[in-house]
């Protein structure tokens, strides 16, 4: 119990940062496994969205069918990383200046690629069809209420119970953007409070996740599982995000406790991976699988052994670096996939067509992600950060 009490006022590393999508705990220590798990989760989401899970053999079929839970891994990981990088900003309490700096940094991370890809789809719809209400045409948008939908999507608030996301996967970006507004208050309850208060806040986070599984039974929407909540016209996706985000913050508090790091850095990671694999193959419920996600993040953050090196391995790590771009842009490839499946088998053997389609999807999505990451995402992030620095200097001079 003494160890928990020592967590009331954790001392984050002085140079916690995310540098060009590389998650680091200090200037010398890079948590490559956390970058890697982000890449694995992004790839699973892409496969889940594009390929019918029935296409895969036993084992892979069950993994792909639960691909929607990869988004929950993102939410837990995001809470952990936000605490790792920005928790110290609010150690002494809330201030509007600090909060503004935090939100601008997060805007720099999310918005450049998000808005460029959104504008590409809107521009294509207007140039090709002269309308924003275009049904069943590749890359075009279909907005029943264009003005309201455009405003909500451009402001990244569409999935706050307002509208559907124009680019479907960005519903999760919208709700995470909403979670950032609550970050200073949640982190005060999790990191800078007594152990019982942190425990209560953690329980509320877990309760929100459980609540989602009840709400999906009564919202009249189609779901592939109890936690498969994504329709931004309701508040259920926001609740889903806040639950995972809070549990990620709580995981960081545990990470700050030295005995927990020693315990998690040894055998725990392998045990968690085996638990998840067994749960997926044996069709355990979503909540049973979800319970392992905070432990997975904790173990990967602490593990310097083979498991950590596996998730930090070059291709997996690079997928993590590109994960945001891969996630944002992959949705239009669904239409291309079904077109190719309908067309190519007419001209070649089925096995060759499937091989070409899978290869083409992987190469084209990865190529587009690399281009947009290097020429949109990173430059845009630097531009917004320069504006942030200029804003800070101006405020300092005025003061």
mmCIF file of C-alpha atoms in Angstrom:
data_model
loop_
_atom_site.group_PDB
_atom_site.id
_atom_site.type_symbol
_atom_site.label_atom_id
_atom_site.label_comp_id
_atom_site.label_asym_id
_atom_site.label_seq_id
_atom_site.Cartn_x
_atom_site.Cartn_y
_atom_site.Cartn_z
ATOM 1 C CA UNK A 1 0.000 0.000 0.000
ATOM 2 C CA UNK A 2 2.904 2.296 0.703
ATOM 3 C CA UNK A 3 3.921 2.046 -2.923
ATOM 4 C CA UNK A 4 0.505 3.274 -4.014
ATOM 5 C CA UNK A 5 0.637 6.230 -1.664
ATOM 6 C CA UNK A 6 3.954 7.260 -3.184
ATOM 7 C CA UNK A 7 2.136 7.640 -6.485
ATOM 8 C CA UNK A 8 0.053 10.576 -5.322
ATOM 9 C CA UNK A 9 2.458 13.095 -6.841
ATOM 10 C CA UNK A 10 4.467 11.240 -9.525
ATOM 11 C CA UNK A 11 7.487 12.909 -11.021
ATOM 12 C CA UNK A 12 7.393 12.443 -14.811
ATOM 13 C CA UNK A 13 10.679 12.417 -16.690
ATOM 14 C CA UNK A 14 11.816 15.922 -17.517
ATOM 15 C CA UNK A 15 12.002 15.319 -21.242
ATOM 16 C CA UNK A 16 8.947 13.153 -21.950
ATOM 17 C CA UNK A 17 7.998 13.744 -25.558
ATOM 18 C CA UNK A 18 6.703 12.260 -28.772
ATOM 19 C CA UNK A 19 9.249 13.000 -31.464
ATOM 20 C CA UNK A 20 8.071 12.447 -35.027
ATOM 21 C CA UNK A 21 5.727 9.669 -33.881
ATOM 22 C CA UNK A 22 8.421 7.876 -31.878
ATOM 23 C CA UNK A 23 7.105 7.401 -28.345
ATOM 24 C CA UNK A 24 9.893 8.158 -25.887
ATOM 25 C CA UNK A 25 10.103 8.249 -22.122
ATOM 26 C CA UNK A 26 13.325 10.270 -22.035
ATOM 27 C CA UNK A 27 15.673 11.743 -24.590
ATOM 28 C CA UNK A 28 17.677 8.475 -24.449
ATOM 29 C CA UNK A 29 14.933 5.878 -24.048
ATOM 30 C CA UNK A 30 12.485 5.163 -26.819
ATOM 31 C CA UNK A 31 9.496 2.952 -26.098
ATOM 32 C CA UNK A 32 9.517 1.384 -29.530
ATOM 33 C CA UNK A 33 7.084 -1.357 -28.530
ATOM 34 C CA UNK A 34 4.320 1.221 -27.966
ATOM 35 C CA UNK A 35 4.904 2.677 -31.409
ATOM 36 C CA UNK A 36 4.797 -0.875 -32.740
ATOM 37 C CA UNK A 37 1.509 -1.834 -31.085
ATOM 38 C CA UNK A 38 -0.017 1.256 -32.637
ATOM 39 C CA UNK A 39 1.047 -0.055 -36.041
ATOM 40 C CA UNK A 40 -0.345 -3.524 -35.361
ATOM 41 C CA UNK A 41 -3.665 -2.041 -34.272
ATOM 42 C CA UNK A 42 -3.868 0.173 -37.378
ATOM 43 C CA UNK A 43 -3.174 -2.737 -39.720
ATOM 44 C CA UNK A 44 -5.801 -4.881 -37.988
ATOM 45 C CA UNK A 45 -8.378 -2.114 -38.401
ATOM 46 C CA UNK A 46 -7.569 -1.846 -42.117
ATOM 47 C CA UNK A 47 -7.895 -5.605 -42.653
ATOM 48 C CA UNK A 48 -11.107 -5.669 -40.606
ATOM 49 C CA UNK A 49 -12.656 -2.896 -42.696
ATOM 50 C CA UNK A 50 -11.566 -4.177 -46.108
ATOM 51 C CA UNK A 51 -11.621 -7.968 -45.970
ATOM 52 C CA UNK A 52 -14.615 -10.084 -44.904
ATOM 53 C CA UNK A 53 -13.345 -12.131 -41.963
ATOM 54 C CA UNK A 54 -14.820 -15.264 -43.558
ATOM 55 C CA UNK A 55 -12.052 -15.076 -46.179
ATOM 56 C CA UNK A 56 -9.476 -16.184 -43.620
ATOM 57 C CA UNK A 57 -8.653 -19.618 -42.218
ATOM 58 C CA UNK A 58 -9.464 -20.600 -38.650
ATOM 59 C CA UNK A 59 -7.407 -18.561 -36.223
ATOM 60 C CA UNK A 60 -6.923 -15.547 -38.443
ATOM 61 C CA UNK A 61 -10.681 -15.481 -38.994
ATOM 62 C CA UNK A 62 -11.340 -14.943 -35.292
ATOM 63 C CA UNK A 63 -8.632 -12.278 -35.016
ATOM 64 C CA UNK A 64 -9.929 -10.274 -37.976
ATOM 65 C CA UNK A 65 -13.534 -10.565 -36.783
ATOM 66 C CA UNK A 66 -12.580 -8.757 -33.556
ATOM 67 C CA UNK A 67 -10.625 -6.063 -35.381
ATOM 68 C CA UNK A 68 -12.945 -3.342 -34.108
ATOM 69 C CA UNK A 69 -11.383 -3.796 -30.660
ATOM 70 C CA UNK A 70 -8.121 -2.427 -32.067
ATOM 71 C CA UNK A 71 -9.701 1.023 -31.734
ATOM 72 C CA UNK A 72 -10.048 0.395 -28.000
ATOM 73 C CA UNK A 73 -6.346 -0.410 -27.872
ATOM 74 C CA UNK A 74 -5.808 3.023 -29.476
ATOM 75 C CA UNK A 75 -7.922 4.716 -26.804
ATOM 76 C CA UNK A 76 -6.093 3.054 -23.887
ATOM 77 C CA UNK A 77 -2.723 3.727 -25.523
ATOM 78 C CA UNK A 78 -3.691 7.345 -26.135
ATOM 79 C CA UNK A 79 -4.520 7.908 -22.471
ATOM 80 C CA UNK A 80 -1.197 6.388 -21.452
ATOM 81 C CA UNK A 81 0.802 8.451 -23.949
ATOM 82 C CA UNK A 82 -1.026 11.692 -23.078
ATOM 83 C CA UNK A 83 -0.126 11.155 -19.415
ATOM 84 C CA UNK A 84 3.442 10.255 -20.358
ATOM 85 C CA UNK A 85 3.917 13.374 -22.429
ATOM 86 C CA UNK A 86 1.616 16.023 -21.033
ATOM 87 C CA UNK A 87 0.772 14.989 -17.492
ATOM 88 C CA UNK A 88 3.443 17.254 -16.001
ATOM 89 C CA UNK A 89 1.830 20.293 -17.660
ATOM 90 C CA UNK A 90 -1.064 20.099 -15.208
ATOM 91 C CA UNK A 91 0.844 19.012 -12.126
ATOM 92 C CA UNK A 92 0.188 22.345 -10.390
ATOM 93 C CA UNK A 93 -3.387 22.605 -11.598
ATOM 94 C CA UNK A 94 -5.311 23.980 -14.532
ATOM 95 C CA UNK A 95 -4.405 27.192 -16.325
ATOM 96 C CA UNK A 96 -5.858 28.523 -19.554
ATOM 97 C CA UNK A 97 -2.393 29.204 -21.015
ATOM 98 C CA UNK A 98 -1.175 25.650 -20.348
ATOM 99 C CA UNK A 99 -4.410 24.178 -21.626
ATOM 100 C CA UNK A 100 -4.164 26.274 -24.789
ATOM 101 C CA UNK A 101 -0.619 25.044 -25.390
ATOM 102 C CA UNK A 102 -1.691 21.448 -24.869
ATOM 103 C CA UNK A 103 -4.653 21.707 -27.259
ATOM 104 C CA UNK A 104 -2.558 23.400 -29.942
ATOM 105 C CA UNK A 105 0.003 20.620 -29.733
ATOM 106 C CA UNK A 106 -2.706 18.016 -30.130
ATOM 107 C CA UNK A 107 -4.249 19.988 -32.983
ATOM 108 C CA UNK A 108 -0.846 19.983 -34.656
ATOM 109 C CA UNK A 109 -0.737 16.212 -34.353
ATOM 110 C CA UNK A 110 -4.223 15.482 -35.665
ATOM 111 C CA UNK A 111 -5.448 18.261 -37.907
ATOM 112 C CA UNK A 112 -3.093 18.745 -40.885
ATOM 113 C CA UNK A 113 -3.547 15.304 -42.416
ATOM 114 C CA UNK A 114 -7.162 15.120 -41.262
ATOM 115 C CA UNK A 115 -8.239 18.356 -42.965
ATOM 116 C CA UNK A 116 -6.208 17.775 -46.151
ATOM 117 C CA UNK A 117 -7.761 14.349 -46.712
ATOM 118 C CA UNK A 118 -11.225 15.686 -45.893
ATOM 119 C CA UNK A 119 -10.830 18.568 -48.348
ATOM 120 C CA UNK A 120 -9.602 16.162 -51.033
ATOM 121 C CA UNK A 121 -12.822 14.174 -50.746
ATOM 122 C CA UNK A 122 -15.010 17.264 -50.699
ATOM 123 C CA UNK A 123 -13.161 18.806 -53.644
ATOM 124 C CA UNK A 124 -13.396 15.578 -55.640
ATOM 125 C CA UNK A 125 -17.144 15.382 -55.057
ATOM 126 C CA UNK A 126 -17.707 18.958 -56.186
ATOM 127 C CA UNK A 127 -15.443 18.759 -59.232
ATOM 128 C CA UNK A 128 -16.554 15.319 -60.420
ATOM 129 C CA UNK A 129 -20.255 15.449 -59.573
ATOM 130 C CA UNK A 130 -21.059 19.051 -58.624
ATOM 131 C CA UNK A 131 -22.673 17.860 -55.409
ATOM 132 C CA UNK A 132 -21.982 16.779 -51.833
ATOM 133 C CA UNK A 133 -24.879 14.338 -51.904
ATOM 134 C CA UNK A 134 -23.402 11.628 -54.115
ATOM 135 C CA UNK A 135 -24.485 8.050 -53.408
ATOM 136 C CA UNK A 136 -22.369 4.973 -54.037
ATOM 137 C CA UNK A 137 -19.528 6.585 -56.007
ATOM 138 C CA UNK A 138 -15.911 6.028 -55.099
ATOM 139 C CA UNK A 139 -14.264 8.742 -52.976
ATOM 140 C CA UNK A 140 -17.338 10.996 -53.244
ATOM 141 C CA UNK A 141 -19.170 12.173 -50.126
ATOM 142 C CA UNK A 142 -22.854 11.696 -49.387
ATOM 143 C CA UNK A 143 -24.146 14.362 -47.013
ATOM 144 C CA UNK A 144 -27.875 14.620 -46.306
ATOM 145 C CA UNK A 145 -27.322 17.931 -44.486
ATOM 146 C CA UNK A 146 -24.163 19.373 -46.082
ATOM 147 C CA UNK A 147 -23.825 22.604 -44.084
ATOM 148 C CA UNK A 148 -24.111 21.023 -40.647
ATOM 149 C CA UNK A 149 -22.048 17.961 -41.586
ATOM 150 C CA UNK A 150 -19.286 20.027 -43.165
ATOM 151 C CA UNK A 151 -18.971 22.313 -40.158
ATOM 152 C CA UNK A 152 -18.960 19.424 -37.681
ATOM 153 C CA UNK A 153 -16.415 17.400 -39.646
ATOM 154 C CA UNK A 154 -14.106 20.352 -40.253
ATOM 155 C CA UNK A 155 -14.189 21.177 -36.548
ATOM 156 C CA UNK A 156 -13.601 17.473 -35.657
ATOM 157 C CA UNK A 157 -16.717 17.471 -33.467
ATOM 158 C CA UNK A 158 -18.910 15.329 -35.713
ATOM 159 C CA UNK A 159 -18.958 12.277 -33.457
ATOM 160 C CA UNK A 160 -20.040 14.169 -30.362
ATOM 161 C CA UNK A 161 -23.632 13.091 -31.010
ATOM 162 C CA UNK A 162 -23.884 15.495 -33.960
ATOM 163 C CA UNK A 163 -23.292 13.749 -37.298
ATOM 164 C CA UNK A 164 -21.644 10.859 -39.059
ATOM 165 C CA UNK A 165 -17.994 11.138 -40.053
ATOM 166 C CA UNK A 166 -17.480 11.947 -43.742
ATOM 167 C CA UNK A 167 -14.436 9.682 -43.707
ATOM 168 C CA UNK A 168 -15.783 6.841 -41.569
ATOM 169 C CA UNK A 169 -12.692 5.938 -39.485
ATOM 170 C CA UNK A 170 -12.324 9.536 -38.294
ATOM 171 C CA UNK A 171 -15.188 9.080 -35.844
ATOM 172 C CA UNK A 172 -12.534 7.900 -33.374
ATOM 173 C CA UNK A 173 -10.353 10.950 -34.034
ATOM 174 C CA UNK A 174 -13.326 13.178 -33.300
ATOM 175 C CA UNK A 175 -14.105 11.544 -29.947
ATOM 176 C CA UNK A 176 -10.453 11.538 -28.961
ATOM 177 C CA UNK A 177 -10.337 15.255 -29.733
ATOM 178 C CA UNK A 178 -13.265 15.568 -27.332
ATOM 179 C CA UNK A 179 -11.382 13.621 -24.666
ATOM 180 C CA UNK A 180 -8.541 16.134 -24.819
ATOM 181 C CA UNK A 181 -10.881 18.843 -23.505
ATOM 182 C CA UNK A 182 -11.391 16.756 -20.374
ATOM 183 C CA UNK A 183 -7.767 15.632 -20.071
ATOM 184 C CA UNK A 184 -6.635 18.173 -17.401
ATOM 185 C CA UNK A 185 -9.507 17.179 -15.128
ATOM 186 C CA UNK A 186 -9.240 13.419 -15.622
ATOM 187 C CA UNK A 187 -5.484 13.500 -15.084
ATOM 188 C CA UNK A 188 -5.957 15.491 -11.875
ATOM 189 C CA UNK A 189 -8.208 12.709 -10.602
ATOM 190 C CA UNK A 190 -5.900 9.909 -11.742
ATOM 191 C CA UNK A 191 -2.346 11.201 -11.188
ATOM 192 C CA UNK A 192 -2.508 14.029 -8.698
ATOM 193 C CA UNK A 193 -4.884 12.640 -6.102
ATOM 194 C CA UNK A 194 -5.015 10.135 -3.283
ATOM 195 C CA UNK A 195 -4.963 6.447 -4.088
ATOM 196 C CA UNK A 196 -8.668 5.946 -3.304
ATOM 197 C CA UNK A 197 -9.621 8.869 -5.557
ATOM 198 C CA UNK A 198 -7.529 7.479 -8.388
ATOM 199 C CA UNK A 199 -9.136 4.090 -7.813
ATOM 200 C CA UNK A 200 -12.596 5.654 -7.986
ATOM 201 C CA UNK A 201 -11.768 7.466 -11.230
ATOM 202 C CA UNK A 202 -10.394 4.230 -12.676
ATOM 203 C CA UNK A 203 -13.591 2.448 -11.684
ATOM 204 C CA UNK A 204 -15.632 5.114 -13.453
ATOM 205 C CA UNK A 205 -13.555 4.578 -16.590
ATOM 206 C CA UNK A 206 -14.192 0.848 -16.439
ATOM 207 C CA UNK A 207 -17.864 1.547 -15.802
ATOM 208 C CA UNK A 208 -18.065 3.638 -18.972
ATOM 209 C CA UNK A 209 -16.701 0.736 -21.002
ATOM 210 C CA UNK A 210 -19.282 -1.596 -19.462
ATOM 211 C CA UNK A 211 -22.003 0.991 -20.116
ATOM 212 C CA UNK A 212 -21.174 0.929 -23.826
ATOM 213 C CA UNK A 213 -21.923 -2.790 -23.991
ATOM 214 C CA UNK A 214 -25.374 -2.117 -22.543
ATOM 215 C CA UNK A 215 -26.100 0.876 -24.765
ATOM 216 C CA UNK A 216 -25.235 -0.996 -27.960
ATOM 217 C CA UNK A 217 -28.002 -3.453 -27.124
ATOM 218 C CA UNK A 218 -30.573 -0.661 -27.172
ATOM 219 C CA UNK A 219 -29.421 1.924 -29.736
ATOM 220 C CA UNK A 220 -31.034 0.301 -32.774
ATOM 221 C CA UNK A 221 -27.726 0.201 -34.686
ATOM 222 C CA UNK A 222 -25.945 -2.771 -36.209
ATOM 223 C CA UNK A 223 -22.867 -3.952 -34.301
ATOM 224 C CA UNK A 224 -20.354 -6.728 -34.799
ATOM 225 C CA UNK A 225 -19.846 -6.922 -31.058
ATOM 226 C CA UNK A 226 -20.911 -5.216 -27.803
ATOM 227 C CA UNK A 227 -18.088 -2.650 -28.014
ATOM 228 C CA UNK A 228 -18.473 -1.968 -31.736
ATOM 229 C CA UNK A 229 -19.932 1.526 -31.219
ATOM 230 C CA UNK A 230 -19.026 4.069 -33.904
ATOM 231 C CA UNK A 231 -22.109 6.047 -34.982
ATOM 232 C CA UNK A 232 -21.333 9.638 -34.054
ATOM 233 C CA UNK A 233 -24.991 10.621 -34.099
ATOM 234 C CA UNK A 234 -25.159 9.189 -30.580
ATOM 235 C CA UNK A 235 -22.895 9.759 -27.576
ATOM 236 C CA UNK A 236 -21.986 6.076 -27.285
ATOM 237 C CA UNK A 237 -18.679 6.415 -29.218
ATOM 238 C CA UNK A 238 -17.661 9.293 -26.940
ATOM 239 C CA UNK A 239 -18.409 7.170 -23.871
ATOM 240 C CA UNK A 240 -16.375 4.341 -25.409
ATOM 241 C CA UNK A 241 -13.414 6.655 -25.922
ATOM 242 C CA UNK A 242 -13.554 8.274 -22.479
ATOM 243 C CA UNK A 243 -13.619 4.866 -20.799
ATOM 244 C CA UNK A 244 -10.509 3.649 -22.602
ATOM 245 C CA UNK A 245 -8.752 7.007 -22.308
ATOM 246 C CA UNK A 246 -9.291 7.047 -18.531
ATOM 247 C CA UNK A 247 -8.002 3.493 -18.168
ATOM 248 C CA UNK A 248 -4.924 4.501 -20.158
ATOM 249 C CA UNK A 249 -4.243 7.338 -17.711
ATOM 250 C CA UNK A 250 -4.633 4.915 -14.822
ATOM 251 C CA UNK A 251 -2.194 2.550 -16.531
ATOM 252 C CA UNK A 252 0.366 5.352 -16.591
ATOM 253 C CA UNK A 253 -0.058 5.892 -12.851
ATOM 254 C CA UNK A 254 0.715 2.216 -12.343
ATOM 255 C CA UNK A 255 3.686 2.572 -14.709
ATOM 256 C CA UNK A 256 5.130 5.254 -12.415
ATOM 257 C CA UNK A 257 5.285 2.709 -9.576
ATOM 258 C CA UNK A 258 8.693 0.974 -9.676
ATOM 259 C CA UNK A 259 7.475 -2.455 -8.394
ATOM 260 C CA UNK A 260 4.816 -2.519 -11.119
ATOM 261 C CA UNK A 261 7.422 -1.768 -13.776
ATOM 262 C CA UNK A 262 9.610 -4.627 -12.562
ATOM 263 C CA UNK A 263 6.655 -6.993 -12.481
ATOM 264 C CA UNK A 264 5.330 -5.925 -15.883
ATOM 265 C CA UNK A 265 8.752 -5.968 -17.522
ATOM 266 C CA UNK A 266 9.281 -9.696 -17.160
ATOM 267 C CA UNK A 267 6.699 -12.390 -17.915
ATOM 268 C CA UNK A 268 3.479 -10.374 -17.854
ATOM 269 C CA UNK A 269 3.538 -9.346 -21.513
ATOM 270 C CA UNK A 270 3.735 -12.899 -22.806
ATOM 271 C CA UNK A 271 0.981 -13.974 -20.441
ATOM 272 C CA UNK A 272 -1.268 -11.140 -21.647
ATOM 273 C CA UNK A 273 -0.630 -12.021 -25.297
ATOM 274 C CA UNK A 274 -1.482 -15.672 -24.629
ATOM 275 C CA UNK A 275 -4.614 -14.602 -22.757
ATOM 276 C CA UNK A 276 -5.752 -12.427 -25.666
ATOM 277 C CA UNK A 277 -5.027 -15.115 -28.230
ATOM 278 C CA UNK A 278 -6.913 -17.739 -26.207
ATOM 279 C CA UNK A 279 -9.814 -15.341 -25.661
ATOM 280 C CA UNK A 280 -10.115 -14.534 -29.347
ATOM 281 C CA UNK A 281 -9.920 -18.143 -30.475
ATOM 282 C CA UNK A 282 -12.398 -19.295 -27.816
ATOM 283 C CA UNK A 283 -14.858 -16.455 -28.541
ATOM 284 C CA UNK A 284 -14.683 -14.785 -25.148
ATOM 285 C CA UNK A 285 -16.723 -11.625 -24.738
ATOM 286 C CA UNK A 286 -15.460 -8.156 -25.620
ATOM 287 C CA UNK A 287 -15.132 -7.113 -21.979
ATOM 288 C CA UNK A 288 -13.011 -10.158 -21.151
ATOM 289 C CA UNK A 289 -10.597 -9.197 -23.930
ATOM 290 C CA UNK A 290 -10.711 -5.487 -23.078
ATOM 291 C CA UNK A 291 -9.589 -6.202 -19.511
ATOM 292 C CA UNK A 292 -6.172 -7.174 -20.887
ATOM 293 C CA UNK A 293 -5.582 -4.004 -22.895
ATOM 294 C CA UNK A 294 -4.242 -1.824 -20.028
ATOM 295 C CA UNK A 295 -1.939 -4.679 -18.976
ATOM 296 C CA UNK A 296 -0.783 -5.059 -22.581
ATOM 297 C CA UNK A 297 0.150 -1.371 -22.778
ATOM 298 C CA UNK A 298 1.853 -1.509 -19.372
ATOM 299 C CA UNK A 299 3.877 -4.593 -20.249
ATOM 300 C CA UNK A 300 4.994 -3.212 -23.613
ATOM 301 C CA UNK A 301 6.005 0.072 -21.982
ATOM 302 C CA UNK A 302 8.159 -1.817 -19.484
ATOM 303 C CA UNK A 303 9.436 -4.786 -21.482
ATOM 304 C CA UNK A 304 12.994 -4.608 -22.738
ATOM 305 C CA UNK A 305 13.147 -8.306 -23.598
ATOM 306 C CA UNK A 306 12.076 -10.322 -26.605
ATOM 307 C CA UNK A 307 8.453 -9.180 -26.556
ATOM 308 C CA UNK A 308 9.440 -5.530 -26.491
ATOM 309 C CA UNK A 309 11.961 -6.089 -29.281
ATOM 310 C CA UNK A 310 9.333 -7.920 -31.329
ATOM 311 C CA UNK A 311 6.910 -4.990 -31.279
ATOM 312 C CA UNK A 312 9.803 -2.558 -31.836
ATOM 313 C CA UNK A 313 11.041 -4.573 -34.841
ATOM 314 C CA UNK A 314 11.660 -2.428 -37.915
ATOM 315 C CA UNK A 315 8.591 -3.108 -40.123
ATOM 316 C CA UNK A 316 6.214 -3.149 -37.153
ATOM 317 C CA UNK A 317 7.771 0.008 -35.762
ATOM 318 C CA UNK A 318 7.500 1.792 -39.130
ATOM 319 C CA UNK A 319 3.855 0.762 -39.372
ATOM 320 C CA UNK A 320 3.426 2.511 -36.025
ATOM 321 C CA UNK A 321 5.120 5.657 -37.298
ATOM 322 C CA UNK A 322 2.715 5.664 -40.262
ATOM 323 C CA UNK A 323 -0.281 4.403 -38.289
ATOM 324 C CA UNK A 324 -2.178 7.696 -38.188
ATOM 325 C CA UNK A 325 -1.902 8.183 -41.944
ATOM 326 C CA UNK A 326 -2.805 4.540 -42.608
ATOM 327 C CA UNK A 327 -5.836 4.821 -40.356
ATOM 328 C CA UNK A 328 -7.160 8.098 -41.761
ATOM 329 C CA UNK A 329 -6.842 7.313 -45.471
ATOM 330 C CA UNK A 330 -7.661 3.607 -45.828
ATOM 331 C CA UNK A 331 -11.458 3.819 -46.137
ATOM 332 C CA UNK A 332 -11.594 4.604 -49.917
ATOM 333 C CA UNK A 333 -9.674 1.390 -50.595
ATOM 334 C CA UNK A 334 -12.769 -0.597 -49.596
ATOM 335 C CA UNK A 335 -14.506 0.402 -52.834
ATOM 336 C CA UNK A 336 -11.383 -0.351 -54.859
ATOM 337 C CA UNK A 337 -11.148 -3.766 -53.214
ATOM 338 C CA UNK A 338 -14.652 -4.810 -54.209
ATOM 339 C CA UNK A 339 -14.232 -3.422 -57.725
ATOM 340 C CA UNK A 340 -11.023 -5.424 -58.152
ATOM 341 C CA UNK A 341 -12.634 -8.572 -56.776
ATOM 342 C CA UNK A 342 -15.496 -8.209 -59.228
ATOM 343 C CA UNK A 343 -13.281 -7.464 -62.230
ATOM 344 C CA UNK A 344 -9.907 -9.216 -62.066
ATOM 345 C CA UNK A 345 -11.123 -12.848 -61.800
ATOM 346 C CA UNK A 346 -12.662 -12.395 -65.255
ATOM 347 C CA UNK A 347 -9.168 -12.092 -66.750
ATOM 348 C CA UNK A 348 -6.981 -14.415 -64.643
ATOM 349 C CA UNK A 349 -7.082 -17.333 -62.216
ATOM 350 C CA UNK A 350 -8.773 -16.591 -58.903
ATOM 351 C CA UNK A 351 -5.631 -17.226 -56.822
ATOM 352 C CA UNK A 352 -3.614 -14.807 -58.979
ATOM 353 C CA UNK A 353 -6.316 -12.156 -58.776
ATOM 354 C CA UNK A 354 -6.445 -12.429 -54.967
ATOM 355 C CA UNK A 355 -2.650 -12.219 -54.746
ATOM 356 C CA UNK A 356 -2.530 -9.123 -56.945
ATOM 357 C CA UNK A 357 -5.367 -7.489 -55.024
ATOM 358 C CA UNK A 358 -3.750 -8.091 -51.609
ATOM 359 C CA UNK A 359 -0.361 -6.894 -52.863
ATOM 360 C CA UNK A 360 -1.862 -3.869 -54.573
ATOM 361 C CA UNK A 361 -3.800 -2.883 -51.472
ATOM 362 C CA UNK A 362 -0.783 -3.170 -49.198
ATOM 363 C CA UNK A 363 1.584 -1.310 -51.537
ATOM 364 C CA UNK A 364 -0.845 1.456 -52.454
ATOM 365 C CA UNK A 365 -2.048 2.155 -48.903
ATOM 366 C CA UNK A 366 1.496 2.110 -47.581
ATOM 367 C CA UNK A 367 2.752 4.295 -50.433
ATOM 368 C CA UNK A 368 -0.014 6.850 -49.968
ATOM 369 C CA UNK A 369 0.572 6.853 -46.201
ATOM 370 C CA UNK A 370 4.306 7.472 -46.648
ATOM 371 C CA UNK A 371 3.671 10.367 -49.043
ATOM 372 C CA UNK A 372 1.020 11.998 -46.861
ATOM 373 C CA UNK A 373 3.033 11.446 -43.692
ATOM 374 C CA UNK A 374 6.174 13.098 -45.050
ATOM 375 C CA UNK A 375 4.592 15.832 -47.170
ATOM 376 C CA UNK A 376 1.421 16.689 -45.233
ATOM 377 C CA UNK A 377 1.403 15.299 -41.706
ATOM 378 C CA UNK A 378 4.926 16.189 -40.554
ATOM 379 C CA UNK A 379 5.192 19.625 -42.286
ATOM 380 C CA UNK A 380 1.702 20.538 -41.096
ATOM 381 C CA UNK A 381 2.570 19.549 -37.564
ATOM 382 C CA UNK A 382 5.713 21.675 -37.650
ATOM 383 C CA UNK A 383 3.769 24.641 -39.012
ATOM 384 C CA UNK A 384 1.180 24.514 -36.233
ATOM 385 C CA UNK A 385 3.912 24.112 -33.637
ATOM 386 C CA UNK A 386 5.735 27.150 -35.005
ATOM 387 C CA UNK A 387 2.500 29.089 -34.672
ATOM 388 C CA UNK A 388 2.241 27.814 -31.106
ATOM 389 C CA UNK A 389 5.746 29.042 -30.325
ATOM 390 C CA UNK A 390 4.980 32.418 -31.903
ATOM 391 C CA UNK A 391 1.795 32.633 -29.811
ATOM 392 C CA UNK A 392 3.746 31.847 -26.640
ATOM 393 C CA UNK A 393 6.382 34.485 -27.419
ATOM 394 C CA UNK A 394 3.691 37.070 -28.104
ATOM 395 C CA UNK A 395 1.999 36.337 -24.801
ATOM 396 C CA UNK A 396 5.360 36.612 -23.021
ATOM 397 C CA UNK A 397 6.126 40.002 -24.592
ATOM 398 C CA UNK A 398 2.639 41.321 -23.787
ATOM 399 C CA UNK A 399 3.012 40.187 -20.182
#
